[in-house]
PDB file of C-alpha atoms in Angstrom:
ATOM      1  CA  MET A   1       0.000   0.000   0.000  1.00  0.00           C
ATOM      2  CA  GLN A   2       2.825   2.361   0.909  1.00  0.00           C
ATOM      3  CA  ALA A   3       4.400   1.686  -2.470  1.00  0.00           C
ATOM      4  CA  ALA A   4       1.131   2.563  -4.203  1.00  0.00           C
ATOM      5  CA  PHE A   5       0.868   5.920  -2.377  1.00  0.00           C
ATOM      6  CA  THR A   6       4.504   6.676  -3.220  1.00  0.00           C
ATOM      7  CA  ALA A   7       3.917   5.950  -6.917  1.00  0.00           C
ATOM      8  CA  VAL A   8       0.833   8.216  -6.961  1.00  0.00           C
ATOM      9  CA  ALA A   9       2.785  11.018  -5.265  1.00  0.00           C
ATOM     10  CA  VAL A  10       5.565  10.749  -7.812  1.00  0.00           C
ATOM     11  CA  VAL A  11       3.101  10.880 -10.703  1.00  0.00           C
ATOM     12  CA  VAL A  12       1.359  13.962  -9.267  1.00  0.00           C
ATOM     13  CA  ALA A  13       4.676  15.713  -8.662  1.00  0.00           C
ATOM     14  CA  LEU A  14       5.806  15.020 -12.211  1.00  0.00           C
ATOM     15  CA  ALA A  15       2.508  16.294 -13.594  1.00  0.00           C
ATOM     16  CA  LEU A  16       2.784  19.550 -11.620  1.00  0.00           C
ATOM     17  CA  PHE A  17       6.393  20.007 -12.721  1.00  0.00           C
ATOM     18  CA  ALA A  18       5.477  19.421 -16.366  1.00  0.00           C
ATOM     19  CA  SER A  19       2.591  21.883 -16.095  1.00  0.00           C
ATOM     20  CA  ALA A  20       4.859  24.576 -14.640  1.00  0.00           C
ATOM     21  CA  CYS A  21       7.431  24.074 -17.411  1.00  0.00           C
ATOM     22  CA  ALA A  22       4.752  24.193 -20.087  1.00  0.00           C
ATOM     23  CA  THR A  23       3.391  27.475 -18.728  1.00  0.00           C
ATOM     24  CA  GLY A  24       6.834  29.049 -18.732  1.00  0.00           C
ATOM     25  CA  GLY A  25       7.521  27.767 -22.225  1.00  0.00           C
ATOM     26  CA  THR A  26       4.276  29.159 -23.557  1.00  0.00           C
ATOM     27  CA  GLY A  27       5.079  32.577 -22.142  1.00  0.00           C
ATOM     28  CA  ALA A  28       8.426  32.676 -23.909  1.00  0.00           C
ATOM     29  CA  ARG A  29       6.908  31.333 -27.132  1.00  0.00           C
ATOM     30  CA  ASP A  30       4.155  33.968 -27.156  1.00  0.00           C
ATOM     31  CA  GLU A  31       6.699  36.755 -26.736  1.00  0.00           C
ATOM     32  CA  GLY A  32       9.434  35.569 -29.100  1.00  0.00           C
ATOM     33  CA  PRO A  33       7.714  35.208 -32.495  1.00  0.00           C
ATOM     34  CA  ALA A  34       6.042  38.618 -32.104  1.00  0.00           C
ATOM     35  CA  HIS A  35       9.345  40.176 -33.208  1.00  0.00           C
ATOM     36  CA  ASP A  36       9.672  37.972 -36.267  1.00  0.00           C
ATOM     37  CA  ALA A  37       6.121  37.460 -37.476  1.00  0.00           C
ATOM     38  CA  PRO A  38       5.268  39.234 -40.744  1.00  0.00           C
ATOM     39  CA  GLY A  39       3.076  42.266 -40.125  1.00  0.00           C
ATOM     40  CA  GLY A  40       4.147  42.513 -36.498  1.00  0.00           C
ATOM     41  CA  SER A  41       7.028  44.246 -34.781  1.00  0.00           C
ATOM     42  CA  ALA A  42       9.363  43.518 -37.709  1.00  0.00           C
ATOM     43  CA  VAL A  43       7.301  45.906 -39.850  1.00  0.00           C
ATOM     44  CA  SER A  44       7.304  48.532 -37.117  1.00  0.00           C
ATOM     45  CA  ALA A  45      11.067  48.221 -36.800  1.00  0.00           C
ATOM     46  CA  SER A  46      11.398  48.714 -40.546  1.00  0.00           C
ATOM     47  CA  LEU A  47       9.273  51.846 -40.417  1.00  0.00           C
ATOM     48  CA  ALA A  48      11.219  53.120 -37.430  1.00  0.00           C
ATOM     49  CA  ALA A  49      14.424  52.802 -39.428  1.00  0.00           C
ATOM     50  CA  SER A  50      12.912  55.054 -42.085  1.00  0.00           C
ATOM     51  CA  PRO A  51      10.321  57.278 -40.378  1.00  0.00           C
ATOM     52  CA  SER A  52       9.310  59.066 -43.550  1.00  0.00           C
ATOM     53  CA  ALA A  53       8.418  55.801 -45.295  1.00  0.00           C
ATOM     54  CA  SER A  54       5.078  55.672 -43.484  1.00  0.00           C
ATOM     55  CA  ALA A  55       4.151  59.050 -44.978  1.00  0.00           C
ATOM     56  CA  ALA A  56       5.240  58.169 -48.529  1.00  0.00           C
ATOM     57  CA  PRO A  57       2.358  57.777 -51.008  1.00  0.00           C
ATOM     58  CA  ASP A  58       1.335  54.455 -52.493  1.00  0.00           C
ATOM     59  CA  PRO A  59       1.284  54.070 -56.319  1.00  0.00           C
ATOM     60  CA  ARG A  60      -2.141  55.697 -56.566  1.00  0.00           C
ATOM     61  CA  GLU A  61      -0.899  58.673 -54.570  1.00  0.00           C
ATOM     62  CA  ALA A  62       2.147  58.828 -56.845  1.00  0.00           C
ATOM     63  CA  VAL A  63      -0.179  58.934 -59.850  1.00  0.00           C
ATOM     64  CA  ARG A  64      -2.049  61.858 -58.313  1.00  0.00           C
ATOM     65  CA  LEU A  65       1.291  63.545 -57.628  1.00  0.00           C
ATOM     66  CA  VAL A  66       2.270  63.238 -61.289  1.00  0.00           C
ATOM     67  CA  LYS A  67      -1.123  64.307 -62.622  1.00  0.00           C
ATOM     68  CA  LYS A  68      -1.208  67.533 -60.580  1.00  0.00           C
ATOM     69  CA  ASP A  69       2.433  68.393 -61.345  1.00  0.00           C
ATOM     70  CA  PRO A  70       2.645  71.385 -63.731  1.00  0.00           C
ATOM     71  CA  ALA A  71       6.141  70.259 -64.811  1.00  0.00           C
ATOM     72  CA  VAL A  72       4.777  67.014 -66.289  1.00  0.00           C
ATOM     73  CA  SER A  73       3.924  67.162 -69.971  1.00  0.00           C
ATOM     74  CA  ALA A  74       0.304  67.048 -71.065  1.00  0.00           C
ATOM     75  CA  GLN A  75       1.009  63.949 -73.151  1.00  0.00           C
ATOM     76  CA  VAL A  76       2.295  61.954 -70.165  1.00  0.00           C
ATOM     77  CA  LYS A  77      -0.714  62.993 -68.095  1.00  0.00           C
ATOM     78  CA  ARG A  78      -3.083  62.080 -70.901  1.00  0.00           C
ATOM     79  CA  GLU A  79      -1.579  58.635 -71.387  1.00  0.00           C
ATOM     80  CA  LEU A  80      -1.266  57.831 -67.670  1.00  0.00           C
ATOM     81  CA  LYS A  81      -4.286  55.553 -67.361  1.00  0.00           C
ATOM     82  CA  PRO A  82      -4.898  52.211 -65.619  1.00  0.00           C
ATOM     83  CA  CYS A  83      -3.804  49.167 -67.594  1.00  0.00           C
ATOM     84  CA  VAL A  84      -6.199  46.811 -65.789  1.00  0.00           C
ATOM     85  CA  SER A  85      -8.883  47.919 -63.336  1.00  0.00           C
ATOM     86  CA  ASP A  86      -7.132  50.529 -61.145  1.00  0.00           C
ATOM     87  CA  ASP A  87      -3.612  49.203 -61.775  1.00  0.00           C
ATOM     88  CA  TYR A  88      -1.601  52.166 -63.047  1.00  0.00           C
ATOM     89  CA  PRO A  89       1.653  51.570 -64.981  1.00  0.00           C
ATOM     90  CA  VAL A  90       3.974  53.253 -62.491  1.00  0.00           C
ATOM     91  CA  ASP A  91       7.024  52.070 -60.586  1.00  0.00           C
ATOM     92  CA  VAL A  92       7.558  53.988 -57.344  1.00  0.00           C
ATOM     93  CA  SER A  93      10.584  53.887 -55.042  1.00  0.00           C
ATOM     94  CA  TYR A  94      11.656  55.895 -52.007  1.00  0.00           C
ATOM     95  CA  GLY A  95      15.064  56.828 -50.653  1.00  0.00           C
ATOM     96  CA  ASP A  96      17.471  59.561 -49.648  1.00  0.00           C
ATOM     97  CA  LEU A  97      18.729  61.417 -52.703  1.00  0.00           C
ATOM     98  CA  THR A  98      18.646  65.043 -51.581  1.00  0.00           C
ATOM     99  CA  GLY A  99      19.379  64.864 -47.854  1.00  0.00           C
ATOM    100  CA  GLY A 100      15.927  66.143 -46.918  1.00  0.00           C
ATOM    101  CA  ALA A 101      13.934  65.392 -43.790  1.00  0.00           C
ATOM    102  CA  ALA A 102      11.718  62.914 -45.679  1.00  0.00           C
ATOM    103  CA  ASP A 103      12.470  60.274 -48.277  1.00  0.00           C
ATOM    104  CA  ASP A 104      12.555  61.425 -51.884  1.00  0.00           C
ATOM    105  CA  ILE A 105      10.146  59.755 -54.297  1.00  0.00           C
ATOM    106  CA  VAL A 106      11.199  58.390 -57.684  1.00  0.00           C
ATOM    107  CA  VAL A 107       8.318  57.747 -60.068  1.00  0.00           C
ATOM    108  CA  ASN A 108       8.736  55.892 -63.349  1.00  0.00           C
ATOM    109  CA  VAL A 109       5.780  56.005 -65.735  1.00  0.00           C
ATOM    110  CA  LEU A 110       5.667  52.887 -67.930  1.00  0.00           C
ATOM    111  CA  SER A 111       3.740  51.759 -70.975  1.00  0.00           C
ATOM    112  CA  CYS A 112       1.049  49.171 -70.358  1.00  0.00           C
ATOM    113  CA  GLY A 113       1.877  46.633 -73.037  1.00  0.00           C
ATOM    114  CA  ASP A 114       5.662  46.255 -72.892  1.00  0.00           C
ATOM    115  CA  GLN A 115       6.501  48.112 -69.649  1.00  0.00           C
ATOM    116  CA  VAL A 116       8.835  50.532 -71.426  1.00  0.00           C
ATOM    117  CA  GLY A 117       9.806  53.597 -69.401  1.00  0.00           C
ATOM    118  CA  VAL A 118       7.865  56.591 -70.713  1.00  0.00           C
ATOM    119  CA  ALA A 119       9.046  59.216 -68.206  1.00  0.00           C
ATOM    120  CA  SER A 120      10.880  59.509 -64.888  1.00  0.00           C
ATOM    121  CA  TYR A 121      10.455  62.041 -62.087  1.00  0.00           C
ATOM    122  CA  VAL A 122      11.974  62.780 -58.689  1.00  0.00           C
ATOM    123  CA  TYR A 123       9.980  64.545 -55.972  1.00  0.00           C
ATOM    124  CA  ARG A 124      11.500  66.188 -52.895  1.00  0.00           C
ATOM    125  CA  GLU A 125       9.585  67.086 -49.746  1.00  0.00           C
ATOM    126  CA  GLN A 126       9.679  70.779 -48.949  1.00  0.00           C
ATOM    127  CA  GLY A 127       7.441  72.503 -46.441  1.00  0.00           C
ATOM    128  CA  GLY A 128       5.032  69.599 -46.221  1.00  0.00           C
ATOM    129  CA  ASP A 129       4.592  69.249 -50.001  1.00  0.00           C
ATOM    130  CA  TYR A 130       6.452  67.292 -52.640  1.00  0.00           C
ATOM    131  CA  HIS A 131       8.090  69.275 -55.435  1.00  0.00           C
ATOM    132  CA  ASN A 132       9.471  68.108 -58.775  1.00  0.00           C
ATOM    133  CA  VAL A 133      13.285  68.367 -58.789  1.00  0.00           C
ATOM    134  CA  PHE A 134      14.012  66.138 -61.796  1.00  0.00           C
ATOM    135  CA  LYS A 135      12.252  64.945 -64.921  1.00  0.00           C
ATOM    136  CA  ALA A 136      13.170  62.937 -68.016  1.00  0.00           C
ATOM    137  CA  GLU A 137      10.487  62.533 -70.668  1.00  0.00           C
ATOM    138  CA  GLU A 138      12.407  61.071 -73.605  1.00  0.00           C
ATOM    139  CA  PRO A 139      11.478  57.345 -73.700  1.00  0.00           C
ATOM    140  CA  PRO A 140      12.717  54.747 -73.155  1.00  0.00           C
ATOM    141  CA  VAL A 141      13.981  55.985 -69.797  1.00  0.00           C
ATOM    142  CA  TYR A 142      14.164  54.578 -66.283  1.00  0.00           C
ATOM    143  CA  ALA A 143      15.393  56.166 -63.026  1.00  0.00           C
ATOM    144  CA  GLU A 144      16.440  54.481 -59.794  1.00  0.00           C
ATOM    145  CA  ILE A 145      18.297  55.115 -56.552  1.00  0.00           C
ATOM    146  CA  ASP A 146      21.738  53.558 -56.202  1.00  0.00           C
ATOM    147  CA  ARG A 147      23.828  54.285 -53.083  1.00  0.00           C
ATOM    148  CA  GLY A 148      22.581  57.837 -52.771  1.00  0.00           C
ATOM    149  CA  LEU A 149      22.891  58.611 -56.470  1.00  0.00           C
ATOM    150  CA  LEU A 150      20.129  59.078 -59.021  1.00  0.00           C
ATOM    151  CA  VAL A 151      20.886  56.676 -61.878  1.00  0.00           C
ATOM    152  CA  VAL A 152      19.021  57.215 -65.142  1.00  0.00           C
ATOM    153  CA  THR A 153      19.136  54.680 -67.969  1.00  0.00           C
ATOM    154  CA  GLU A 154      18.258  55.855 -71.475  1.00  0.00           C
ATOM    155  CA  GLN A 155      18.105  53.591 -74.509  1.00  0.00           C
ATOM    156  CA  VAL A 156      18.708  54.901 -78.023  1.00  0.00           C
ATOM    157  CA  TYR A 157      17.110  53.341 -81.092  1.00  0.00           C
ATOM    158  CA  ALA A 158      18.044  53.670 -84.736  1.00  0.00           C
ATOM    159  CA  LYS A 159      15.312  53.800 -87.349  1.00  0.00           C
ATOM    160  CA  ASP A 160      15.069  50.049 -87.923  1.00  0.00           C
ATOM    161  CA  ASP A 161      15.838  48.831 -84.384  1.00  0.00           C
ATOM    162  CA  ALA A 162      13.470  46.382 -82.740  1.00  0.00           C
ATOM    163  CA  LEU A 163      12.206  47.300 -79.284  1.00  0.00           C
ATOM    164  CA  SER A 164      14.320  44.531 -77.748  1.00  0.00           C
ATOM    165  CA  ASN A 165      17.502  45.652 -79.560  1.00  0.00           C
ATOM    166  CA  PRO A 166      18.427  49.311 -79.017  1.00  0.00           C
ATOM    167  CA  SER A 167      21.503  50.633 -80.802  1.00  0.00           C
ATOM    168  CA  SER A 168      23.004  52.048 -77.627  1.00  0.00           C
ATOM    169  CA  GLU A 169      22.357  52.752 -73.981  1.00  0.00           C
ATOM    170  CA  TYR A 170      23.326  55.598 -71.686  1.00  0.00           C
ATOM    171  CA  VAL A 171      23.639  55.166 -67.934  1.00  0.00           C
ATOM    172  CA  ILE A 172      23.876  58.584 -66.277  1.00  0.00           C
ATOM    173  CA  GLN A 173      24.642  59.220 -62.607  1.00  0.00           C
ATOM    174  CA  TYR A 174      23.416  62.374 -60.877  1.00  0.00           C
ATOM    175  CA  LEU A 175      24.399  63.767 -57.491  1.00  0.00           C
ATOM    176  CA  TRP A 176      22.334  66.284 -55.524  1.00  0.00           C
ATOM    177  CA  THR A 177      24.507  69.391 -55.139  1.00  0.00           C
ATOM    178  CA  SER A 178      23.475  72.940 -54.198  1.00  0.00           C
ATOM    179  CA  ASP A 179      19.741  72.243 -54.474  1.00  0.00           C
ATOM    180  CA  ARG A 180      19.891  70.551 -57.865  1.00  0.00           C
ATOM    181  CA  PHE A 181      21.005  67.343 -59.539  1.00  0.00           C
ATOM    182  CA  VAL A 182      24.430  67.545 -61.164  1.00  0.00           C
ATOM    183  CA  GLN A 183      25.564  64.982 -63.729  1.00  0.00           C
ATOM    184  CA  LYS A 184      28.624  63.189 -62.364  1.00  0.00           C
ATOM    185  CA  HIS A 185      29.207  60.414 -64.882  1.00  0.00           C
ATOM    186  CA  ARG A 186      27.855  59.189 -68.190  1.00  0.00           C
ATOM    187  CA  ASN A 187      28.527  55.742 -69.597  1.00  0.00           C
ATOM    188  CA  ARG A 188      27.573  54.791 -73.137  1.00  0.00           C
ATOM    189  CA  THR A 189      27.331  51.239 -74.404  1.00  0.00           C
ATOM    190  CA  ASP A 190      26.985  50.573 -78.126  1.00  0.00           C
ATOM    191  CA  TYR A 191      25.312  47.292 -79.011  1.00  0.00           C
ATOM    192  CA  GLY A 192      27.164  46.703 -82.244  1.00  0.00           C
ATOM    193  CA  PRO A 193      30.457  45.443 -83.715  1.00  0.00           C
ATOM    194  CA  LEU A 194      32.371  48.392 -82.260  1.00  0.00           C
ATOM    195  CA  GLY A 195      31.545  47.478 -78.651  1.00  0.00           C
ATOM    196  CA  GLY A 196      30.965  50.001 -75.893  1.00  0.00           C
ATOM    197  CA  GLY A 197      32.433  53.345 -74.942  1.00  0.00           C
ATOM    198  CA  ASP A 198      32.799  55.391 -71.808  1.00  0.00           C
ATOM    199  CA  GLU A 199      32.609  59.124 -71.516  1.00  0.00           C
ATOM    200  CA  SER A 200      32.846  61.248 -68.397  1.00  0.00           C
ATOM    201  CA  ALA A 201      30.487  64.100 -67.754  1.00  0.00           C
ATOM    202  CA  PRO A 202      31.435  67.496 -66.342  1.00  0.00           C
ATOM    203  CA  ASP A 203      30.645  68.256 -62.699  1.00  0.00           C
ATOM    204  CA  SER A 204      28.340  71.113 -63.605  1.00  0.00           C
TER     205      SER A 204
END
């Protein structure tokens, strides 16, 4: 009989010990994944690293920004329409190009069918509003942010060139200096028997 009571006591003690460990484990498990789960604290940490990102417009806001911009040509505004439903052909990116308090916005307007760059713009926040500080409206063109520089790619076509085979390509780097973008370097690649070339641009 004594052995039976001892066995029961051991079982109860083990059960209580297991329950206590499980409770502690659950507490740690509930707290840990909250930092890694998508949509949780990881997103907040990302926004905290770039405070202005939360105020940056989504693609539809970028479209409105372009459409109300007096510096944008009437043709670009007229052709900037949704490709499917409310899906506008724009590529929007944010980053520090001008050293402002908020992220700068780079907007590329594309064609619907082949996604060719129609025009590129850069907007800088000033006094609570975004202002156009760069535009390129000679397609095909595409602008992006690369290590603090504005990099613009322009493709050049001869009369009989297919869309997939431009005659040459320019890659131009701009640096924000004295409240404007200054061309720092221009690289030209010729897609032909002569190969590519490289030319440097002046600092002003």
